Amino acid sequence: VYLQTILCFAPAFLLNNILLAFVRNDNGPRLSMTAMLVSSFSNIILDYIFMFPLSMGIFGAAFATGLSPVISIAILLLHFKGRNQGFHLMRCKLEIRRLGRIMALGFSSLIGELASAISLLTFNLIILGISGNIGVAAYGIIANIALVATSVFTGTAQGLQPLASRCYGQGEREGVGRLSGYAVKTAVFFAVAIYAVICIFAPAIASIFNSEGNRRLSELAVEGMRIYFAGYFFAGISIVATALLSATAHVNKAMAIALCRSCVILVPCVFLLSRLFKMTGVWLSFVVAEGLVFVLTVVFLVRFRRR
């Protein structure tokens, strides 16, 4: 029921992501942020209304989530009523070359979004064979928190993208360099802050998802969080670097980082380390994989700044 309902809103999810990028790049970052905030809080409120007062069950939860991008689109359309917008609809011929270039520039972002799905599937299958349902539940806790952490770095990357694109297009190499420096420092700051919170509050976070008080689940989740989230010291910079390279037309480098993060390095690391160290190896695999990708990222960034 949930999947069928959500898929009915798939066009709205796609259009919302496109409009968010257009409005943000067209000097409308505040409106983009407003649309995101209003739609997100609407989702939370409508979840409660549909599931409890209206007793719509799982369909209500899915319907509330599906309405979220619709609300966001309604807000974003206000941008196109103004007189100062640069982007607008017009008749044009379909240019295959231009379409291909657009798709190539966005491919690294596509791979980045797929990375979470690939890692989620791989981790679940391997953990199921090692620790069963309790292990999968522990990873579920970590995956939920990791989604929030990844969103922080993704937001930093999206904020960097239009600024870096403009500087690069205008030939302001120093401006691109400064922006990349700010972005990397911001990523490091967030990585330290997130890891500090995880180390201090890991037991409390685990208990939120462990209403039955299962001791084994708590132990696995706490150990996993403290190991797994160390990988964000590397992952945060890689996510930001991917956006920077894409925004400055270094498509191949951005794509290489995204592919390595999603499967080329991560999947072999999970299989190898899980065999050697069981559950500890599973948590370590994310750190090791992101560390190896980080080395590649540093090489690309050094070459980028020298050019």
mmCIF file of C-alpha atoms in Angstrom:
data_model
loop_
_atom_site.group_PDB
_atom_site.id
_atom_site.type_symbol
_atom_site.label_atom_id
_atom_site.label_comp_id
_atom_site.label_asym_id
_atom_site.label_seq_id
_atom_site.Cartn_x
_atom_site.Cartn_y
_atom_site.Cartn_z
ATOM 1 C CA VAL A 1 0.000 0.000 0.000
ATOM 2 C CA TYR A 2 2.768 2.414 0.945
ATOM 3 C CA LEU A 3 4.806 1.730 -2.187
ATOM 4 C CA GLN A 4 1.821 1.961 -4.553
ATOM 5 C CA THR A 5 0.759 5.284 -3.046
ATOM 6 C CA ILE A 6 4.252 6.798 -3.089
ATOM 7 C CA LEU A 7 4.845 5.791 -6.715
ATOM 8 C CA CYS A 8 1.706 7.665 -7.767
ATOM 9 C CA PHE A 9 3.499 10.839 -6.632
ATOM 10 C CA ALA A 10 6.792 9.991 -8.374
ATOM 11 C CA PRO A 11 6.354 12.749 -11.020
ATOM 12 C CA ALA A 12 5.847 15.294 -8.234
ATOM 13 C CA PHE A 13 9.030 14.183 -6.451
ATOM 14 C CA LEU A 14 11.038 14.484 -9.679
ATOM 15 C CA LEU A 15 9.600 17.863 -10.655
ATOM 16 C CA ASN A 16 10.126 19.218 -7.151
ATOM 17 C CA ASN A 17 13.834 18.342 -7.190
ATOM 18 C CA ILE A 18 14.235 20.013 -10.590
ATOM 19 C CA LEU A 19 12.371 23.185 -9.561
ATOM 20 C CA LEU A 20 14.350 23.443 -6.318
ATOM 21 C CA ALA A 21 17.592 23.476 -8.283
ATOM 22 C CA PHE A 22 16.303 25.989 -10.848
ATOM 23 C CA VAL A 23 14.936 28.421 -8.278
ATOM 24 C CA ARG A 24 18.024 28.152 -6.080
ATOM 25 C CA ASN A 25 20.270 28.884 -9.066
ATOM 26 C CA ASP A 26 18.030 31.738 -10.214
ATOM 27 C CA ASN A 27 18.745 33.925 -7.173
ATOM 28 C CA GLY A 28 15.917 32.358 -5.189
ATOM 29 C CA PRO A 29 17.652 30.397 -2.396
ATOM 30 C CA ARG A 30 15.297 31.759 0.250
ATOM 31 C CA LEU A 31 12.224 30.606 -1.629
ATOM 32 C CA SER A 32 13.813 27.183 -2.145
ATOM 33 C CA MET A 33 14.520 26.934 1.562
ATOM 34 C CA THR A 34 10.991 28.068 2.411
ATOM 35 C CA ALA A 35 9.505 25.452 0.081
ATOM 36 C CA MET A 36 11.624 22.718 1.642
ATOM 37 C CA LEU A 37 10.803 23.713 5.214
ATOM 38 C CA VAL A 38 7.066 24.160 4.651
ATOM 39 C CA SER A 39 6.732 20.879 2.744
ATOM 40 C CA SER A 40 8.777 18.958 5.309
ATOM 41 C CA PHE A 41 6.814 20.253 8.298
ATOM 42 C CA SER A 42 3.584 19.703 6.369
ATOM 43 C CA ASN A 43 4.612 16.080 5.920
ATOM 44 C CA ILE A 44 5.092 15.681 9.673
ATOM 45 C CA ILE A 45 1.793 17.359 10.553
ATOM 46 C CA LEU A 46 -0.214 15.544 7.874
ATOM 47 C CA ASP A 47 1.338 12.231 8.950
ATOM 48 C CA TYR A 48 -0.205 12.707 12.367
ATOM 49 C CA ILE A 49 -3.556 13.977 11.066
ATOM 50 C CA PHE A 50 -4.024 11.218 8.475
ATOM 51 C CA MET A 51 -2.805 8.344 10.658
ATOM 52 C CA PHE A 52 -4.469 9.185 13.984
ATOM 53 C CA PRO A 53 -7.471 11.581 13.901
ATOM 54 C CA LEU A 54 -8.549 10.373 10.432
ATOM 55 C CA SER A 55 -7.428 6.709 10.997
ATOM 56 C CA MET A 56 -6.111 6.348 7.426
ATOM 57 C CA GLY A 57 -3.348 3.970 8.483
ATOM 58 C CA ILE A 58 -0.323 3.287 6.288
ATOM 59 C CA PHE A 59 -2.096 4.820 3.286
ATOM 60 C CA GLY A 60 -2.377 8.070 5.245
ATOM 61 C CA ALA A 61 1.346 8.054 5.980
ATOM 62 C CA ALA A 62 2.183 7.533 2.306
ATOM 63 C CA PHE A 63 -0.377 10.107 1.173
ATOM 64 C CA ALA A 64 1.091 12.717 3.544
ATOM 65 C CA THR A 65 4.567 12.040 2.169
ATOM 66 C CA GLY A 66 3.272 12.261 -1.405
ATOM 67 C CA LEU A 67 1.617 15.614 -0.760
ATOM 68 C CA SER A 68 4.906 17.061 0.494
ATOM 69 C CA PRO A 69 6.461 17.700 -2.971
ATOM 70 C CA VAL A 70 3.108 18.975 -4.270
ATOM 71 C CA ILE A 71 3.099 21.635 -1.541
ATOM 72 C CA SER A 72 6.723 22.496 -2.322
ATOM 73 C CA ILE A 73 5.985 22.864 -6.056
ATOM 74 C CA ALA A 74 3.070 25.216 -5.305
ATOM 75 C CA ILE A 75 5.427 27.465 -3.342
ATOM 76 C CA LEU A 76 8.220 27.310 -5.921
ATOM 77 C CA LEU A 77 5.885 28.348 -8.736
ATOM 78 C CA LEU A 78 5.613 31.752 -7.063
ATOM 79 C CA HIS A 79 9.147 32.404 -8.300
ATOM 80 C CA PHE A 80 7.995 32.366 -11.927
ATOM 81 C CA LYS A 81 5.346 35.023 -11.291
ATOM 82 C CA GLY A 82 7.974 37.623 -10.511
ATOM 83 C CA ARG A 83 9.678 39.866 -13.037
ATOM 84 C CA ASN A 84 13.264 39.264 -11.996
ATOM 85 C CA GLN A 85 13.544 35.570 -12.750
ATOM 86 C CA GLY A 86 16.140 34.524 -15.297
ATOM 87 C CA PHE A 87 14.763 31.050 -15.958
ATOM 88 C CA HIS A 88 11.478 30.762 -17.804
ATOM 89 C CA LEU A 89 9.683 28.350 -20.115
ATOM 90 C CA MET A 90 10.069 28.806 -23.854
ATOM 91 C CA ARG A 91 9.720 26.830 -27.069
ATOM 92 C CA CYS A 92 12.947 25.200 -28.227
ATOM 93 C CA LYS A 93 14.192 22.341 -30.346
ATOM 94 C CA LEU A 94 15.392 19.183 -28.651
ATOM 95 C CA GLU A 95 19.192 19.208 -28.911
ATOM 96 C CA ILE A 96 20.545 15.727 -28.233
ATOM 97 C CA ARG A 97 24.104 16.960 -27.626
ATOM 98 C CA ARG A 98 23.017 19.518 -25.068
ATOM 99 C CA LEU A 99 20.724 16.996 -23.398
ATOM 100 C CA GLY A 100 23.600 14.520 -23.209
ATOM 101 C CA ARG A 101 25.874 17.146 -21.655
ATOM 102 C CA ILE A 102 23.244 18.024 -19.065
ATOM 103 C CA MET A 103 22.835 14.353 -18.173
ATOM 104 C CA ALA A 104 26.603 13.879 -17.967
ATOM 105 C CA LEU A 105 26.966 16.826 -15.572
ATOM 106 C CA GLY A 106 24.253 15.404 -13.342
ATOM 107 C CA PHE A 107 25.346 11.777 -13.477
ATOM 108 C CA SER A 108 27.631 12.051 -10.455
ATOM 109 C CA SER A 109 24.702 13.373 -8.409
ATOM 110 C CA LEU A 110 22.604 10.446 -9.597
ATOM 111 C CA ILE A 111 25.297 7.992 -8.498
ATOM 112 C CA GLY A 112 25.574 9.793 -5.177
ATOM 113 C CA GLU A 113 21.854 9.326 -4.551
ATOM 114 C CA LEU A 114 22.101 5.667 -5.547
ATOM 115 C CA ALA A 115 25.027 5.161 -3.171
ATOM 116 C CA SER A 116 22.792 5.122 -0.106
ATOM 117 C CA ALA A 117 20.452 2.551 -1.689
ATOM 118 C CA ILE A 118 23.314 0.290 -2.761
ATOM 119 C CA SER A 119 25.044 0.430 0.626
ATOM 120 C CA LEU A 120 21.724 -0.102 2.440
ATOM 121 C CA LEU A 121 20.976 -3.262 0.454
ATOM 122 C CA THR A 122 24.526 -4.625 0.745
ATOM 123 C CA PHE A 123 24.806 -3.975 4.474
ATOM 124 C CA ASN A 124 21.390 -5.486 5.192
ATOM 125 C CA LEU A 125 22.116 -8.723 3.328
ATOM 126 C CA ILE A 126 25.521 -9.216 4.944
ATOM 127 C CA ILE A 127 24.384 -8.289 8.458
ATOM 128 C CA LEU A 128 21.394 -10.628 8.152
ATOM 129 C CA GLY A 129 23.802 -13.524 7.643
ATOM 130 C CA ILE A 130 26.003 -12.514 10.591
ATOM 131 C CA SER A 131 23.664 -11.310 13.334
ATOM 132 C CA GLY A 132 20.162 -11.951 12.006
ATOM 133 C CA ASN A 133 17.254 -9.609 12.586
ATOM 134 C CA ILE A 134 18.838 -7.972 15.647
ATOM 135 C CA GLY A 135 21.836 -6.940 13.542
ATOM 136 C CA VAL A 136 19.607 -5.608 10.783
ATOM 137 C CA ALA A 137 17.632 -3.621 13.374
ATOM 138 C CA ALA A 138 20.903 -2.163 14.721
ATOM 139 C CA TYR A 139 21.915 -1.129 11.221
ATOM 140 C CA GLY A 140 18.454 0.364 10.757
ATOM 141 C CA ILE A 141 19.198 2.720 13.656
ATOM 142 C CA ILE A 142 22.541 3.695 12.157
ATOM 143 C CA ALA A 143 21.102 4.115 8.656
ATOM 144 C CA ASN A 144 18.427 6.495 9.920
ATOM 145 C CA ILE A 145 20.964 8.690 11.713
ATOM 146 C CA ALA A 146 23.363 8.449 8.759
ATOM 147 C CA LEU A 147 20.637 9.796 6.496
ATOM 148 C CA VAL A 148 20.518 12.955 8.608
ATOM 149 C CA ALA A 149 24.314 13.275 8.612
ATOM 150 C CA THR A 150 24.514 12.820 4.847
ATOM 151 C CA SER A 151 21.825 15.459 4.378
ATOM 152 C CA VAL A 152 23.983 17.998 6.221
ATOM 153 C CA PHE A 153 26.863 17.505 3.797
ATOM 154 C CA THR A 154 24.539 17.319 0.808
ATOM 155 C CA GLY A 155 23.083 20.677 1.840
ATOM 156 C CA THR A 156 26.581 22.143 2.041
ATOM 157 C CA ALA A 157 27.335 20.767 -1.427
ATOM 158 C CA GLN A 158 24.120 22.174 -2.890
ATOM 159 C CA GLY A 159 24.884 25.575 -1.409
ATOM 160 C CA LEU A 160 28.344 25.476 -2.968
ATOM 161 C CA GLN A 161 27.168 24.390 -6.435
ATOM 162 C CA PRO A 162 25.557 27.587 -7.825
ATOM 163 C CA LEU A 163 28.288 29.827 -6.402
ATOM 164 C CA ALA A 164 31.096 27.673 -7.800
ATOM 165 C CA SER A 165 29.338 27.410 -11.174
ATOM 166 C CA ARG A 166 29.017 31.177 -11.453
ATOM 167 C CA CYS A 167 32.645 31.848 -10.505
ATOM 168 C CA TYR A 168 33.878 29.158 -12.861
ATOM 169 C CA GLY A 169 31.733 30.458 -15.727
ATOM 170 C CA GLN A 170 33.053 33.989 -15.186
ATOM 171 C CA GLY A 171 36.653 32.772 -15.066
ATOM 172 C CA GLU A 172 37.157 33.720 -11.418
ATOM 173 C CA ARG A 173 39.596 30.980 -10.448
ATOM 174 C CA GLU A 174 40.455 32.616 -7.140
ATOM 175 C CA GLY A 175 36.779 32.754 -6.249
ATOM 176 C CA VAL A 176 36.375 29.039 -6.937
ATOM 177 C CA GLY A 177 39.428 28.331 -4.799
ATOM 178 C CA ARG A 178 38.068 30.340 -1.879
ATOM 179 C CA LEU A 179 34.683 28.670 -2.126
ATOM 180 C CA SER A 180 36.228 25.202 -2.157
ATOM 181 C CA GLY A 181 38.256 26.114 0.925
ATOM 182 C CA TYR A 182 35.157 27.349 2.757
ATOM 183 C CA ALA A 183 33.229 24.221 1.785
ATOM 184 C CA VAL A 184 35.949 21.835 2.981
ATOM 185 C CA LYS A 185 36.273 23.681 6.300
ATOM 186 C CA THR A 186 32.496 23.585 6.732
ATOM 187 C CA ALA A 187 32.476 19.841 6.016
ATOM 188 C CA VAL A 188 35.220 19.242 8.597
ATOM 189 C CA PHE A 189 33.352 21.326 11.180
ATOM 190 C CA PHE A 190 30.130 19.360 10.676
ATOM 191 C CA ALA A 191 32.009 16.036 10.729
ATOM 192 C CA VAL A 192 33.564 16.888 14.103
ATOM 193 C CA ALA A 193 30.235 18.113 15.505
ATOM 194 C CA ILE A 194 28.313 15.050 14.300
ATOM 195 C CA TYR A 195 30.899 12.595 15.593
ATOM 196 C CA ALA A 196 31.052 14.330 18.970
ATOM 197 C CA VAL A 197 27.268 14.091 19.328
ATOM 198 C CA ILE A 198 27.324 10.411 18.314
ATOM 199 C CA CYS A 199 30.098 9.502 20.763
ATOM 200 C CA ILE A 200 28.402 11.255 23.675
ATOM 201 C CA PHE A 201 24.767 10.366 23.024
ATOM 202 C CA ALA A 202 25.035 6.978 21.244
ATOM 203 C CA PRO A 203 23.280 5.014 24.064
ATOM 204 C CA ALA A 204 20.471 7.593 24.255
ATOM 205 C CA ILE A 205 20.010 7.586 20.473
ATOM 206 C CA ALA A 206 19.886 3.769 20.411
ATOM 207 C CA SER A 207 17.276 3.704 23.177
ATOM 208 C CA ILE A 208 14.912 5.867 21.083
ATOM 209 C CA PHE A 209 14.685 3.038 18.525
ATOM 210 C CA ASN A 210 14.768 0.258 21.136
ATOM 211 C CA SER A 211 11.493 0.519 23.038
ATOM 212 C CA GLU A 212 11.697 -3.140 24.157
ATOM 213 C CA GLY A 213 15.083 -2.547 25.798
ATOM 214 C CA ASN A 214 16.863 -5.340 23.903
ATOM 215 C CA ARG A 215 20.389 -5.373 25.317
ATOM 216 C CA ARG A 216 22.022 -7.006 22.289
ATOM 217 C CA LEU A 217 20.412 -4.491 19.937
ATOM 218 C CA SER A 218 21.640 -1.596 22.065
ATOM 219 C CA GLU A 219 25.207 -2.951 22.224
ATOM 220 C CA LEU A 220 25.393 -3.489 18.459
ATOM 221 C CA ALA A 221 23.921 -0.079 17.659
ATOM 222 C CA VAL A 222 26.171 1.840 20.075
ATOM 223 C CA GLU A 223 29.334 0.076 18.873
ATOM 224 C CA GLY A 224 28.266 0.532 15.264
ATOM 225 C CA MET A 225 27.530 4.251 15.579
ATOM 226 C CA ARG A 226 30.872 5.011 17.217
ATOM 227 C CA ILE A 227 32.788 3.219 14.469
ATOM 228 C CA TYR A 228 30.602 3.927 11.437
ATOM 229 C CA PHE A 229 30.304 7.691 11.876
ATOM 230 C CA ALA A 230 34.070 8.148 11.931
ATOM 231 C CA GLY A 231 33.765 7.646 8.180
ATOM 232 C CA TYR A 232 32.069 11.028 7.825
ATOM 233 C CA PHE A 233 35.392 12.778 8.407
ATOM 234 C CA PHE A 234 36.180 11.483 4.905
ATOM 235 C CA ALA A 235 32.684 11.206 3.408
ATOM 236 C CA GLY A 236 31.784 14.842 4.121
ATOM 237 C CA ILE A 237 34.714 16.171 2.115
ATOM 238 C CA SER A 238 34.086 13.685 -0.718
ATOM 239 C CA ILE A 239 30.439 14.743 -1.004
ATOM 240 C CA VAL A 240 31.400 18.419 -1.165
ATOM 241 C CA ALA A 241 34.228 17.726 -3.623
ATOM 242 C CA THR A 242 31.872 15.842 -5.938
ATOM 243 C CA ALA A 243 29.572 18.867 -6.105
ATOM 244 C CA LEU A 244 32.514 21.219 -6.694
ATOM 245 C CA LEU A 245 33.921 19.128 -9.542
ATOM 246 C CA SER A 246 30.499 18.738 -11.166
ATOM 247 C CA ALA A 247 29.847 22.478 -10.906
ATOM 248 C CA THR A 248 33.138 23.259 -12.655
ATOM 249 C CA ALA A 249 32.654 20.768 -15.528
ATOM 250 C CA HIS A 250 35.105 18.152 -14.206
ATOM 251 C CA VAL A 251 32.534 15.443 -14.844
ATOM 252 C CA ASN A 252 34.831 12.431 -15.048
ATOM 253 C CA LYS A 253 36.487 13.156 -11.712
ATOM 254 C CA ALA A 254 33.163 13.748 -9.980
ATOM 255 C CA MET A 255 31.794 10.542 -11.477
ATOM 256 C CA ALA A 256 34.863 8.563 -10.340
ATOM 257 C CA ILE A 257 34.397 9.711 -6.731
ATOM 258 C CA ALA A 258 30.673 8.931 -6.800
ATOM 259 C CA LEU A 259 31.187 5.465 -8.290
ATOM 260 C CA CYS A 260 33.903 4.582 -5.775
ATOM 261 C CA ARG A 261 31.718 5.716 -2.888
ATOM 262 C CA SER A 262 28.669 3.789 -4.087
ATOM 263 C CA CYS A 263 30.016 0.368 -5.032
ATOM 264 C CA VAL A 264 33.511 0.095 -6.538
ATOM 265 C CA ILE A 265 35.293 0.349 -3.179
ATOM 266 C CA LEU A 266 32.513 0.088 -0.599
ATOM 267 C CA VAL A 267 31.042 -3.279 -1.619
ATOM 268 C CA PRO A 268 34.384 -5.186 -1.678
ATOM 269 C CA CYS A 269 35.307 -3.629 1.679
ATOM 270 C CA VAL A 270 32.047 -4.822 3.250
ATOM 271 C CA PHE A 271 32.500 -8.385 2.006
ATOM 272 C CA LEU A 272 36.183 -8.604 2.998
ATOM 273 C CA LEU A 273 36.053 -6.968 6.429
ATOM 274 C CA SER A 274 32.818 -8.708 7.445
ATOM 275 C CA ARG A 275 34.526 -12.052 6.844
ATOM 276 C CA LEU A 276 37.542 -11.038 8.913
ATOM 277 C CA PHE A 277 35.907 -9.174 11.804
ATOM 278 C CA LYS A 278 32.169 -10.014 11.603
ATOM 279 C CA MET A 279 29.970 -7.110 12.749
ATOM 280 C CA THR A 280 32.914 -4.915 13.697
ATOM 281 C CA GLY A 281 34.202 -5.394 10.167
ATOM 282 C CA VAL A 282 30.854 -4.309 8.746
ATOM 283 C CA TRP A 283 31.008 -1.008 10.638
ATOM 284 C CA LEU A 284 34.692 -0.555 9.759
ATOM 285 C CA SER A 285 34.060 -1.139 6.058
ATOM 286 C CA PHE A 286 32.336 2.238 5.688
ATOM 287 C CA VAL A 287 35.252 4.025 7.365
ATOM 288 C CA VAL A 288 37.883 2.198 5.313
ATOM 289 C CA ALA A 289 36.008 2.676 2.030
ATOM 290 C CA GLU A 290 35.459 6.385 2.623
ATOM 291 C CA GLY A 291 39.101 6.752 3.675
ATOM 292 C CA LEU A 292 40.288 5.235 0.390
ATOM 293 C CA VAL A 293 37.906 7.427 -1.599
ATOM 294 C CA PHE A 294 39.184 10.415 0.374
ATOM 295 C CA VAL A 295 42.719 9.774 -0.900
ATOM 296 C CA LEU A 296 41.392 9.875 -4.467
ATOM 297 C CA THR A 297 39.406 13.015 -3.662
ATOM 298 C CA VAL A 298 42.474 14.807 -2.300
ATOM 299 C CA VAL A 299 44.426 13.958 -5.458
ATOM 300 C CA PHE A 300 41.649 15.396 -7.631
ATOM 301 C CA LEU A 301 41.304 18.541 -5.492
ATOM 302 C CA VAL A 302 45.063 19.195 -5.547
ATOM 303 C CA ARG A 303 45.134 18.879 -9.329
ATOM 304 C CA PHE A 304 42.049 21.042 -9.613
ATOM 305 C CA ARG A 305 43.570 23.880 -7.580
ATOM 306 C CA ARG A 306 46.849 23.749 -9.521
ATOM 307 C CA ARG A 307 45.138 24.281 -12.872
#
